[in-house]
Coordinates of N, CA and C in Angstrom, one line a residue:
X1 N 70.0 118.0 100.2 CA 70.7 116.9 100.9 C 70.4 115.6 100.2
X2 N 71.5 114.8 100.1 CA 71.4 113.4 99.5 C 71.3 112.4 100.6
X3 N 70.4 111.4 100.4 CA 70.3 110.3 101.3 C 71.5 109.4 101.3
X4 N 72.0 109.2 102.5 CA 73.2 108.3 102.6 C 72.8 106.9 102.2
X5 N 73.5 106.2 101.2 CA 73.1 104.9 100.8 C 73.5 103.9 101.9
X6 N 72.5 103.2 102.4 CA 72.7 102.2 103.5 C 73.3 100.9 102.8
X7 N 74.6 100.7 103.0 CA 75.3 99.6 102.4 C 75.9 98.7 103.5
X8 N 75.6 97.5 103.5 CA 76.1 96.6 104.6 C 77.6 96.5 104.5
X9 N 78.3 96.9 105.6 CA 79.7 96.8 105.6 C 80.3 95.5 105.3
X10 N 79.5 94.4 105.6 CA 79.9 93.0 105.3 C 79.6 92.7 103.9
X11 N 80.6 92.4 103.1 CA 80.3 92.1 101.6 C 79.9 90.7 101.5
X12 N 80.6 89.8 102.2 CA 80.3 88.3 102.1 C 80.3 87.7 103.5
X13 N 79.3 86.9 103.7 CA 79.2 86.2 105.0 C 79.0 84.7 104.7
X14 N 79.9 84.0 105.2 CA 79.9 82.5 105.0 C 79.9 81.9 106.4
X15 N 78.7 81.8 107.0 CA 78.7 81.3 108.4 C 79.4 82.3 109.3
X16 N 80.3 81.8 110.1 CA 81.0 82.7 111.0 C 82.1 83.6 110.3
X17 N 82.4 83.3 109.1 CA 83.4 84.0 108.3 C 82.7 85.2 107.6
X18 N 83.2 86.4 108.0 CA 82.6 87.6 107.4 C 83.7 88.5 106.7
X19 N 83.5 88.8 105.5 CA 84.5 89.6 104.7 C 83.9 91.0 104.5
X20 N 84.6 92.0 105.0 CA 84.1 93.3 105.0 C 84.5 94.0 103.7
X21 N 83.7 95.0 103.3 CA 84.1 95.8 102.1 C 85.4 96.4 102.2
X22 N 85.7 96.9 103.5 CA 87.0 97.6 103.7 C 88.2 96.7 103.5
X23 N 88.1 95.5 103.9 CA 89.1 94.5 103.6 C 89.3 94.2 102.1
X24 N 88.2 94.2 101.4 CA 88.2 93.9 100.0 C 88.9 95.1 99.3
X25 N 88.7 96.3 99.8 CA 89.4 97.5 99.2 C 90.9 97.4 99.2
X26 N 91.4 96.8 100.3 CA 92.9 96.6 100.4 C 93.3 95.6 99.3
X27 N 92.5 94.5 99.1 CA 92.8 93.6 98.1 C 92.8 94.2 96.7
X28 N 91.9 95.1 96.5 CA 91.8 95.8 95.2 C 93.1 96.6 95.0
X29 N 93.5 97.3 96.0 CA 94.8 98.0 95.9 C 96.0 97.2 95.6
X30 N 96.1 96.1 96.3 CA 97.3 95.2 96.1 C 97.2 94.5 94.7
X31 N 96.0 94.2 94.3 CA 95.8 93.6 93.0 C 96.2 94.5 91.9
X32 N 95.9 95.8 92.1 CA 96.2 96.8 91.1 C 97.7 97.0 90.9
X33 N 98.4 97.0 92.0 CA 99.9 97.1 92.0 C 100.5 95.8 91.3
X34 N 99.9 94.7 91.6 CA 100.4 93.5 91.0 C 100.2 93.4 89.5
X35 N 99.0 93.8 89.0 CA 98.6 93.7 87.6 C 99.3 94.8 86.8
X36 N 99.2 96.0 87.2 CA 99.8 97.2 86.5 C 101.3 97.2 86.7
X37 N 101.7 96.7 87.9 CA 103.2 96.7 88.2 C 103.9 95.8 87.2
X38 N 103.3 94.7 86.8 CA 103.9 93.8 85.8 C 104.0 94.5 84.5
X39 N 103.0 95.3 84.2 CA 103.1 96.1 82.9 C 104.2 97.1 82.9
X40 N 104.3 97.8 84.0 CA 105.4 98.8 84.1 C 106.8 98.2 84.2
X41 N 106.9 97.0 84.8 CA 108.2 96.3 84.9 C 108.7 95.8 83.6
X42 N 107.8 95.8 82.5 CA 108.2 95.4 81.2 C 108.9 96.6 80.5
X43 N 108.9 97.8 81.0 CA 109.5 98.9 80.4 C 111.0 98.7 80.4
X44 N 111.7 99.2 79.4 CA 113.2 98.9 79.3 C 114.0 99.6 80.4
X45 N 113.4 100.6 81.0 CA 114.1 101.3 82.1 C 113.8 100.8 83.5
X46 N 112.9 99.8 83.5 CA 112.6 99.2 84.8 C 113.8 98.5 85.5
X47 N 113.9 98.7 86.8 CA 115.0 98.1 87.5 C 114.7 96.7 88.0
X48 N 113.5 96.2 87.8 CA 113.2 94.8 88.2 C 112.4 94.1 87.0
X49 N 112.4 92.8 87.0 CA 111.7 92.1 86.0 C 110.2 91.8 86.5
X50 N 109.3 91.6 85.5 CA 107.9 91.4 85.9 C 107.7 90.3 86.9
X51 N 108.5 89.2 86.9 CA 108.3 88.1 87.9 C 108.7 88.5 89.3
X52 N 109.3 89.6 89.5 CA 109.7 90.1 90.8 C 108.5 90.9 91.5
X53 N 107.5 91.2 90.7 CA 106.4 92.1 91.2 C 105.6 91.4 92.3
X54 N 105.5 90.0 92.3 CA 104.8 89.3 93.3 C 105.5 89.6 94.7
X55 N 106.8 89.5 94.7 CA 107.5 89.7 96.0 C 107.4 91.2 96.4
X56 N 107.4 92.1 95.4 CA 107.3 93.5 95.7 C 106.0 93.8 96.3
X57 N 104.9 93.2 95.8 CA 103.6 93.4 96.4 C 103.5 92.8 97.8
X58 N 104.2 91.7 98.1 CA 104.2 91.1 99.4 C 104.9 92.1 100.4
X59 N 106.0 92.6 100.0 CA 106.7 93.5 100.9 C 105.9 94.8 101.1
X60 N 105.3 95.3 100.0 CA 104.5 96.5 100.1 C 103.3 96.3 101.0
X61 N 102.6 95.1 100.9 CA 101.4 94.8 101.7 C 101.8 94.8 103.2
X62 N 102.9 94.2 103.5 CA 103.4 94.2 104.9 C 103.7 95.6 105.4
X63 N 104.3 96.4 104.5 CA 104.6 97.8 104.9 C 103.3 98.6 105.1
X64 N 102.3 98.4 104.3 CA 101.1 99.2 104.4 C 100.4 98.8 105.7
X65 N 100.2 97.5 106.0 CA 99.5 97.1 107.2 C 100.2 97.4 108.5
X66 N 101.5 97.0 108.6 CA 102.2 97.3 109.8 C 102.4 98.8 110.0
X67 N 102.9 99.4 108.9 CA 103.1 100.9 109.1 C 101.8 101.6 109.3
X68 N 100.7 101.2 108.7 CA 99.5 101.9 108.9 C 99.0 101.8 110.3
X69 N 99.1 100.6 110.9 CA 98.6 100.4 112.3 C 99.6 101.1 113.3
X70 N 100.9 100.9 113.1 CA 101.8 101.6 114.0 C 101.7 103.1 113.9
X71 N 101.6 103.6 112.7 CA 101.4 105.0 112.5 C 100.2 105.6 113.1
X72 N 99.1 104.9 113.0 CA 97.8 105.3 113.7 C 98.0 105.4 115.2
X73 N 98.7 104.5 115.8 CA 98.9 104.5 117.2 C 99.8 105.7 117.6
X74 N 100.9 105.9 116.9 CA 101.9 106.9 117.2 C 101.3 108.3 116.9
X75 N 100.7 108.5 115.8 CA 100.2 109.8 115.4 C 98.9 110.2 116.0
X76 N 98.0 109.3 116.2 CA 96.7 109.6 116.6 C 96.2 109.1 118.0
X77 N 96.9 108.1 118.5 CA 96.5 107.5 119.8 C 97.7 107.2 120.7
X78 N 98.7 108.0 120.7 CA 99.9 107.6 121.5 C 99.7 107.7 123.0
X79 N 98.9 108.6 123.4 CA 98.6 108.8 124.9 C 97.9 107.5 125.4
X80 N 96.9 107.0 124.6 CA 96.2 105.8 125.0 C 97.2 104.6 124.9
X81 N 98.1 104.6 123.9 CA 99.0 103.5 123.8 C 99.9 103.4 125.0
X82 N 100.3 104.5 125.5 CA 101.2 104.5 126.7 C 100.6 103.8 127.9
X83 N 99.3 104.0 128.0 CA 98.6 103.4 129.1 C 98.1 101.9 128.8
X84 N 98.0 101.6 127.5 CA 97.5 100.3 127.2 C 98.2 99.8 125.9
X85 N 99.5 99.4 126.0 CA 100.3 99.0 124.8 C 99.7 97.9 124.0
X86 N 98.8 97.1 124.6 CA 98.3 95.9 123.9 C 97.3 96.4 122.8
X87 N 96.9 97.6 122.9 CA 95.9 98.1 121.8 C 96.6 98.1 120.4
X88 N 97.9 98.1 120.4 CA 98.6 98.0 119.1 C 98.1 96.8 118.3
X89 N 97.8 95.7 119.0 CA 97.5 94.4 118.3 C 96.0 94.3 118.1
X90 N 95.2 95.2 118.6 CA 93.7 95.0 118.5 C 93.3 95.7 117.1
X91 N 93.7 95.1 116.0 CA 93.4 95.6 114.7 C 92.0 95.5 114.4
X92 N 91.2 94.6 115.0 CA 89.8 94.4 114.7 C 89.0 95.6 115.2
X93 N 89.6 96.4 116.1 CA 88.9 97.6 116.5 C 89.1 98.8 115.6
X94 N 89.8 98.6 114.5 CA 90.0 99.7 113.5 C 91.2 100.6 113.8
X95 N 91.5 101.4 112.9 CA 92.6 102.4 113.1 C 93.8 102.2 112.2
X96 N 93.8 102.8 111.1 CA 95.0 102.8 110.2 C 95.3 104.2 109.7
X97 N 96.6 104.5 109.6 CA 97.0 105.8 109.2 C 97.7 105.7 107.8
X98 N 97.2 106.6 106.9 CA 97.9 106.6 105.6 C 99.3 107.0 105.7
X99 N 99.6 108.0 106.5 CA 101.0 108.5 106.6 C 101.9 107.4 107.2
X100 N 101.4 106.6 108.2 CA 102.1 105.5 108.7 C 102.3 104.4 107.7
X101 N 101.3 104.1 106.9 CA 101.4 103.1 105.9 C 102.4 103.5 104.8
X102 N 102.4 104.8 104.5 CA 103.4 105.3 103.5 C 104.8 105.1 104.0
X103 N 105.1 105.4 105.2 CA 106.4 105.2 105.8 C 106.8 103.7 105.8
X104 N 105.8 102.9 106.1 CA 106.0 101.5 106.1 C 106.4 100.9 104.8
X105 N 105.8 101.5 103.7 CA 106.1 101.1 102.3 C 107.5 101.5 102.0
X106 N 107.9 102.7 102.4 CA 109.3 103.1 102.1 C 110.3 102.2 102.7
X107 N 110.0 101.8 104.0 CA 110.9 100.9 104.7 C 110.9 99.5 103.9
X108 N 109.8 99.1 103.5 CA 109.7 97.8 102.8 C 110.4 97.8 101.5
X109 N 110.3 98.9 100.8 CA 110.9 99.1 99.5 C 112.5 99.2 99.7
X110 N 112.9 99.8 100.8 CA 114.3 99.9 101.0 C 114.9 98.5 101.3
X111 N 114.1 97.6 102.0 CA 114.6 96.3 102.2 C 114.6 95.4 101.0
X112 N 113.5 95.6 100.2 CA 113.4 94.8 98.9 C 114.4 95.3 97.9
X113 N 114.7 96.5 97.9 CA 115.7 97.0 97.0 C 117.1 96.4 97.2
X114 N 117.4 96.1 98.4 CA 118.7 95.4 98.7 C 118.7 94.0 98.0
X115 N 117.6 93.3 98.0 CA 117.6 92.0 97.3 C 117.6 92.1 95.8
X116 N 117.2 93.3 95.3 CA 117.1 93.4 93.9 C 118.3 94.2 93.3
X117 N 119.2 94.6 94.2 CA 120.4 95.3 93.7 C 120.0 96.6 93.0
X118 N 119.1 97.3 93.5 CA 118.7 98.6 93.0 C 118.5 99.6 94.1
X119 N 118.0 100.8 93.9 CA 117.8 101.7 94.9 C 116.3 101.7 95.3
X120 N 116.0 102.2 96.5 CA 114.6 102.3 97.0 C 113.8 103.2 96.1
X121 N 114.4 104.3 95.6 CA 113.6 105.2 94.8 C 113.3 104.6 93.4
X122 N 114.1 103.8 92.9 CA 113.8 103.1 91.6 C 112.5 102.2 91.8
X123 N 112.4 101.6 93.0 CA 111.2 100.8 93.2 C 110.0 101.7 93.5
X124 N 110.1 102.7 94.3 CA 109.0 103.6 94.6 C 108.5 104.3 93.4
X125 N 109.4 104.6 92.4 CA 109.0 105.2 91.2 C 108.0 104.3 90.4
X126 N 108.2 103.0 90.6 CA 107.4 102.0 89.9 C 106.0 101.9 90.5
X127 N 105.9 101.9 91.8 CA 104.6 101.8 92.5 C 103.9 103.1 92.7
X128 N 104.6 104.2 92.6 CA 104.0 105.5 92.9 C 102.7 105.8 92.1
X129 N 102.7 105.5 90.7 CA 101.5 105.8 90.0 C 100.4 104.7 90.2
X130 N 100.7 103.6 90.9 CA 99.7 102.6 91.1 C 99.0 102.7 92.4
X131 N 99.7 103.3 93.4 CA 99.2 103.4 94.8 C 97.8 104.1 94.8
X132 N 97.6 105.1 94.0 CA 96.3 105.9 94.2 C 95.0 105.0 94.0
X133 N 95.2 103.9 93.3 CA 94.0 103.0 93.1 C 93.6 102.4 94.5
X134 N 94.6 102.0 95.2 CA 94.3 101.5 96.6 C 93.8 102.6 97.5
X135 N 94.4 103.8 97.3 CA 93.9 104.9 98.2 C 92.5 105.2 97.9
X136 N 92.1 105.3 96.6 CA 90.7 105.6 96.3 C 89.8 104.5 96.8
X137 N 90.2 103.3 96.6 CA 89.3 102.1 97.1 C 89.2 102.2 98.6
X138 N 90.2 102.5 99.3 CA 90.2 102.6 100.7 C 89.2 103.6 101.2
X139 N 89.2 104.8 100.5 CA 88.2 105.8 100.9 C 86.8 105.4 100.7
X140 N 86.6 104.6 99.6 CA 85.2 104.1 99.4 C 84.8 103.2 100.5
X141 N 85.8 102.4 101.0 CA 85.6 101.6 102.2 C 85.2 102.4 103.4
X142 N 85.9 103.5 103.6 CA 85.5 104.4 104.7 C 84.1 104.9 104.6
X143 N 83.7 105.2 103.3 CA 82.4 105.7 103.1 C 81.3 104.6 103.4
X144 N 81.6 103.4 103.0 CA 80.6 102.3 103.3 C 80.5 102.1 104.8
X145 N 81.7 102.2 105.5 CA 81.7 102.0 106.9 C 81.1 103.2 107.7
X146 N 80.8 104.3 107.0 CA 80.3 105.5 107.6 C 81.2 106.0 108.7
X147 N 82.5 106.2 108.2 CA 83.5 106.7 109.1 C 84.3 107.7 108.4
X148 N 85.0 108.5 109.2 CA 85.9 109.6 108.7 C 85.1 110.6 107.8
X149 N 83.8 110.9 108.2 CA 83.0 111.8 107.5 C 83.4 113.2 107.7
X150 N 82.8 114.1 106.9 CA 83.2 115.5 106.9 C 82.5 116.4 107.9
X151 N 82.8 117.6 107.8 CA 82.3 118.6 108.7 C 80.8 119.0 108.3
X152 N 80.0 119.5 109.3 CA 78.7 119.9 109.0 C 78.6 120.9 107.9
X153 N 77.6 120.8 107.0 CA 77.5 121.8 105.9 C 76.1 121.8 105.4
X154 N 75.8 122.8 104.5 CA 74.5 122.9 103.9 C 74.5 122.8 102.4
X155 N 75.6 122.2 101.9 CA 75.7 122.0 100.4 C 74.7 121.0 100.0
X156 N 74.2 121.1 98.7 CA 73.1 120.2 98.3 C 73.5 118.7 98.3
X157 N 74.7 118.4 98.3 CA 75.1 117.0 98.3 C 75.5 116.5 99.7
X158 N 75.2 117.2 100.7 CA 75.5 116.8 102.1 C 74.7 115.6 102.5
X159 N 75.2 114.8 103.4 CA 74.6 113.6 103.8 C 74.6 113.5 105.3
X160 N 73.6 112.8 105.9 CA 73.5 112.5 107.3 C 74.0 111.1 107.5
X161 N 75.2 110.9 108.1 CA 75.8 109.6 108.3 C 75.2 108.9 109.5
X162 N 75.0 107.6 109.4 CA 74.3 106.9 110.5 C 74.9 107.1 111.9
X163 N 76.3 107.2 112.0 CA 76.9 107.4 113.3 C 77.6 108.8 113.3
X164 N 77.1 109.7 112.5 CA 77.7 111.1 112.5 C 76.8 112.1 113.1
X165 N 75.8 111.7 113.8 CA 74.9 112.7 114.4 C 73.7 113.1 113.5
X166 N 73.0 114.1 113.8 CA 71.8 114.5 113.1 C 72.1 115.6 112.0
X167 N 73.3 116.2 112.0 CA 73.7 117.2 111.1 C 74.1 116.7 109.7
X168 N 73.7 117.3 108.6 CA 74.2 116.9 107.3 C 75.7 117.3 107.2
X169 N 76.5 116.4 106.6 CA 77.9 116.6 106.5 C 78.5 116.4 105.1
X170 N 79.7 117.0 104.9 CA 80.4 116.7 103.7 C 80.7 115.2 103.6
X171 N 80.5 114.6 102.4 CA 80.9 113.2 102.2 C 82.4 113.3 101.8
X172 N 83.2 113.6 102.8 CA 84.7 113.9 102.5 C 85.4 112.6 102.0
X173 N 84.9 111.5 102.4 CA 85.5 110.2 101.9 C 85.4 110.2 100.4
X174 N 84.3 110.7 99.8 CA 84.2 110.6 98.3 C 85.1 111.7 97.7
X175 N 85.3 112.8 98.4 CA 86.2 113.8 97.9 C 87.6 113.2 97.8
X176 N 88.0 112.5 98.8 CA 89.3 111.9 98.9 C 89.4 110.8 97.8
X177 N 88.4 110.0 97.7 CA 88.4 108.9 96.7 C 88.6 109.5 95.3
X178 N 88.0 110.6 95.0 CA 88.1 111.3 93.7 C 89.5 111.9 93.5
X179 N 89.9 112.7 94.4 CA 91.2 113.5 94.3 C 92.4 112.6 94.5
X180 N 92.4 111.9 95.7 CA 93.6 111.1 96.0 C 93.6 109.8 95.3
X181 N 92.4 109.3 94.7 CA 92.4 108.1 94.0 C 92.4 108.3 92.5
X182 N 91.3 108.7 91.9 CA 91.1 108.8 90.5 C 92.0 109.9 89.9
X183 N 92.0 111.1 90.4 CA 92.7 112.2 89.8 C 94.2 112.0 89.9
X184 N 94.6 111.6 91.1 CA 96.1 111.4 91.3 C 96.6 110.2 90.4
X185 N 95.8 109.2 90.3 CA 96.2 108.1 89.4 C 96.4 108.5 88.0
X186 N 95.4 109.3 87.4 CA 95.5 109.8 86.1 C 96.7 110.6 85.9
X187 N 97.0 111.5 86.8 CA 98.1 112.4 86.7 C 99.4 111.6 86.7
X188 N 99.6 110.7 87.6 CA 100.8 110.0 87.7 C 101.0 108.9 86.6
X189 N 99.9 108.3 86.2 CA 100.0 107.3 85.1 C 100.5 108.0 83.8
X190 N 99.9 109.2 83.5 CA 100.3 109.9 82.3 C 101.7 110.4 82.4
X191 N 102.1 110.9 83.6 CA 103.4 111.4 83.8 C 104.5 110.4 83.7
X192 N 104.2 109.1 84.1 CA 105.2 108.1 84.0 C 105.1 107.2 82.8
X193 N 104.3 107.6 81.8 CA 104.2 106.8 80.6 C 105.6 106.8 79.8
X194 N 106.4 107.8 80.0 CA 107.7 107.8 79.5 C 108.7 107.9 80.6
X195 N 110.0 107.5 80.4 CA 111.0 107.5 81.4 C 111.2 108.9 82.0
X196 N 111.2 108.9 83.3 CA 111.5 110.1 84.1 C 112.8 109.9 85.0
X197 N 113.4 111.0 85.4 CA 114.6 110.8 86.3 C 114.2 110.1 87.6
X198 N 115.1 109.3 88.1 CA 114.9 108.6 89.3 C 114.5 109.6 90.4
X199 N 113.5 109.3 91.2 CA 112.9 110.1 92.3 C 111.8 111.0 91.8
X200 N 111.7 111.3 90.5 CA 110.7 112.3 90.0 C 109.3 111.8 90.3
X201 N 109.0 110.5 89.9 CA 107.7 110.0 90.1 C 107.3 109.9 91.6
X202 N 108.3 109.5 92.4 CA 108.0 109.4 93.9 C 107.7 110.8 94.4
X203 N 108.6 111.8 94.0 CA 108.4 113.1 94.5 C 107.1 113.7 94.0
X204 N 106.7 113.5 92.8 CA 105.4 114.0 92.3 C 104.2 113.4 93.1
X205 N 104.3 112.1 93.4 CA 103.2 111.4 94.1 C 103.1 112.1 95.5
X206 N 104.2 112.2 96.2 CA 104.2 112.8 97.5 C 103.7 114.2 97.5
X207 N 104.1 115.0 96.6 CA 103.8 116.4 96.6 C 102.3 116.6 96.3
X208 N 101.8 115.9 95.2 CA 100.4 116.1 94.8 C 99.5 115.5 95.8
X209 N 99.8 114.3 96.4 CA 98.9 113.8 97.4 C 98.9 114.7 98.6
X210 N 100.0 115.2 99.0 CA 100.1 116.1 100.2 C 99.2 117.3 100.0
X211 N 99.2 117.9 98.8 CA 98.4 119.1 98.5 C 96.9 118.7 98.5
X212 N 96.5 117.6 97.9 CA 95.1 117.1 97.9 C 94.7 116.9 99.3
X213 N 95.5 116.2 100.1 CA 95.1 115.8 101.5 C 94.9 117.1 102.3
X214 N 95.9 118.0 102.2 CA 95.9 119.3 103.0 C 94.6 120.0 102.7
X215 N 94.2 120.1 101.4 CA 93.0 120.8 101.0 C 91.7 120.1 101.5
X216 N 91.6 118.8 101.4 CA 90.4 118.1 101.8 C 90.2 118.1 103.3
X217 N 91.3 118.3 104.1 CA 91.2 118.4 105.5 C 90.3 119.5 106.0
X218 N 90.1 120.5 105.1 CA 89.2 121.7 105.4 C 87.8 121.2 105.4
X219 N 87.5 120.1 104.8 CA 86.1 119.6 104.7 C 85.9 118.3 105.6
X220 N 87.0 117.7 106.0 CA 86.9 116.5 106.8 C 86.9 116.8 108.3
X221 N 86.1 116.1 109.0 CA 86.0 116.3 110.5 C 87.3 115.8 111.2
X222 N 88.0 116.6 112.0 CA 89.2 116.1 112.6 C 88.8 115.0 113.7
X223 N 89.8 114.2 114.0 CA 89.6 113.1 115.0 C 89.1 113.7 116.3
X224 N 88.0 113.1 116.8 CA 87.3 113.7 118.0 C 88.3 113.8 119.2
X225 N 89.2 112.9 119.4 CA 90.1 112.9 120.5 C 91.2 113.9 120.3
X226 N 91.4 114.4 119.1 CA 92.5 115.3 118.8 C 92.0 116.7 118.6
X227 N 90.9 116.8 117.8 CA 90.4 118.1 117.4 C 91.4 118.9 116.5
X228 N 91.3 120.2 116.6 CA 92.3 121.0 115.9 C 93.6 121.1 116.7
X229 N 94.7 120.8 116.1 CA 95.9 120.8 116.9 C 96.7 122.1 116.9
X230 N 96.3 123.1 116.1 CA 96.9 124.4 116.1 C 96.0 125.4 115.5
X231 N 96.0 126.6 116.0 CA 95.4 127.8 115.4 C 93.9 127.6 115.2
X232 N 93.3 126.7 115.9 CA 91.8 126.4 115.8 C 91.4 126.0 114.4
X233 N 92.3 125.6 113.5 CA 91.9 125.1 112.2 C 92.8 124.1 111.6
X234 N 94.1 124.0 112.1 CA 95.0 123.0 111.6 C 94.8 121.6 112.2
X235 N 94.7 120.6 111.3 CA 94.5 119.3 111.8 C 95.8 118.5 111.7
X236 N 95.7 117.3 112.4 CA 96.9 116.4 112.3 C 97.2 116.0 110.9
X237 N 96.1 115.7 110.1 CA 96.3 115.4 108.7 C 97.1 116.4 107.9
X238 N 96.8 117.7 108.2 CA 97.6 118.8 107.5 C 99.0 118.9 108.0
X239 N 99.2 118.6 109.3 CA 100.6 118.7 109.8 C 101.4 117.5 109.2
X240 N 100.8 116.3 109.0 CA 101.5 115.2 108.5 C 101.7 115.3 106.9
X241 N 100.8 116.1 106.3 CA 100.9 116.2 104.8 C 101.9 117.3 104.4
X242 N 102.1 118.3 105.3 CA 103.1 119.4 104.9 C 104.5 118.9 104.6
X243 N 105.1 118.0 105.4 CA 106.4 117.4 105.0 C 106.3 116.7 103.7
X244 N 105.2 116.0 103.4 CA 105.1 115.3 102.1 C 105.2 116.3 101.0
X245 N 104.6 117.4 101.1 CA 104.6 118.4 100.0 C 106.1 118.9 99.8
X246 N 106.7 119.3 101.0 CA 108.1 119.8 100.9 C 109.1 118.8 100.4
X247 N 109.0 117.6 101.0 CA 109.9 116.5 100.5 C 109.7 116.1 99.1
X248 N 108.4 116.1 98.7 CA 108.1 115.7 97.3 C 108.7 116.7 96.3
X249 N 108.5 118.0 96.6 CA 109.1 119.0 95.8 C 110.6 119.0 95.7
X250 N 111.2 118.7 96.9 CA 112.7 118.6 96.9 C 113.2 117.4 96.1
X251 N 112.5 116.3 96.1 CA 112.9 115.1 95.4 C 112.8 115.4 93.9
X252 N 111.7 116.1 93.4 CA 111.6 116.5 92.0 C 112.8 117.4 91.6
X253 N 113.1 118.3 92.5 CA 114.2 119.2 92.2 C 115.5 118.4 92.0
X254 N 115.8 117.5 93.0 CA 117.0 116.7 92.9 C 117.0 115.8 91.7
X255 N 115.8 115.2 91.3 CA 115.8 114.3 90.2 C 116.2 115.0 88.9
X256 N 115.6 116.2 88.7 CA 115.9 116.9 87.4 C 117.3 117.6 87.4
X257 N 117.7 117.9 88.6 CA 119.1 118.4 88.7 C 120.1 117.3 88.4
X258 N 119.9 116.1 88.9 CA 120.8 115.0 88.6 C 120.8 114.7 87.1
X259 N 119.6 114.8 86.5 CA 119.5 114.5 85.0 C 120.3 115.6 84.2
X260 N 120.1 116.8 84.7 CA 120.9 117.9 84.0 C 122.4 117.7 84.1

């Protein structure tokens, strides 16, 4: 067993102002899209110019935050929301959904595409290889916060989390940071180094992320108030990831069929 590193969730404290590591991880993700997005926008096949990346990041950030919060309420806490709708605005209590944030980004890119006279998929193809940096950073934030830990296990690298009980558990946040962050970024960055058919990069990102997330859910502890939602092993994360795999594969098929 590995000792869980006690890291203060508060990165910077200036009097009453406290900046948490989890919040900084969001900034890392947005900064990565801004910096690397400018580089990708310089490609001759880019549908937008580098100076438009700032606005793209703003739209994307709003999509992530609003979509992530609304998605968490709808996917994971809808029954409580019905009885207490005001909880939607209590963001300081935590609760963000990747799948909701993803849908929020698609809506944001659809709106931004109208201003840029291009298609939504042309924009999502630009940010698809950049998003994993934010995903990986966010999972590190979950690890520092000692949340979303894994299932009990006896593997040598198991950890006892401060608020996870007395049993050693999988550090599933680190699994996600590695697969959904580092590995996914490398795959998509290399795949998009040359021009690909429109929708191909978006489809690849959806399909590979969905596969990684579905796999890691076998090691991650399901939400306590939901548990297993089917067959005593299927989690909500797996249910939400399955359409991503199917839609991603379909987009890749359409992309290369159009090219042909």
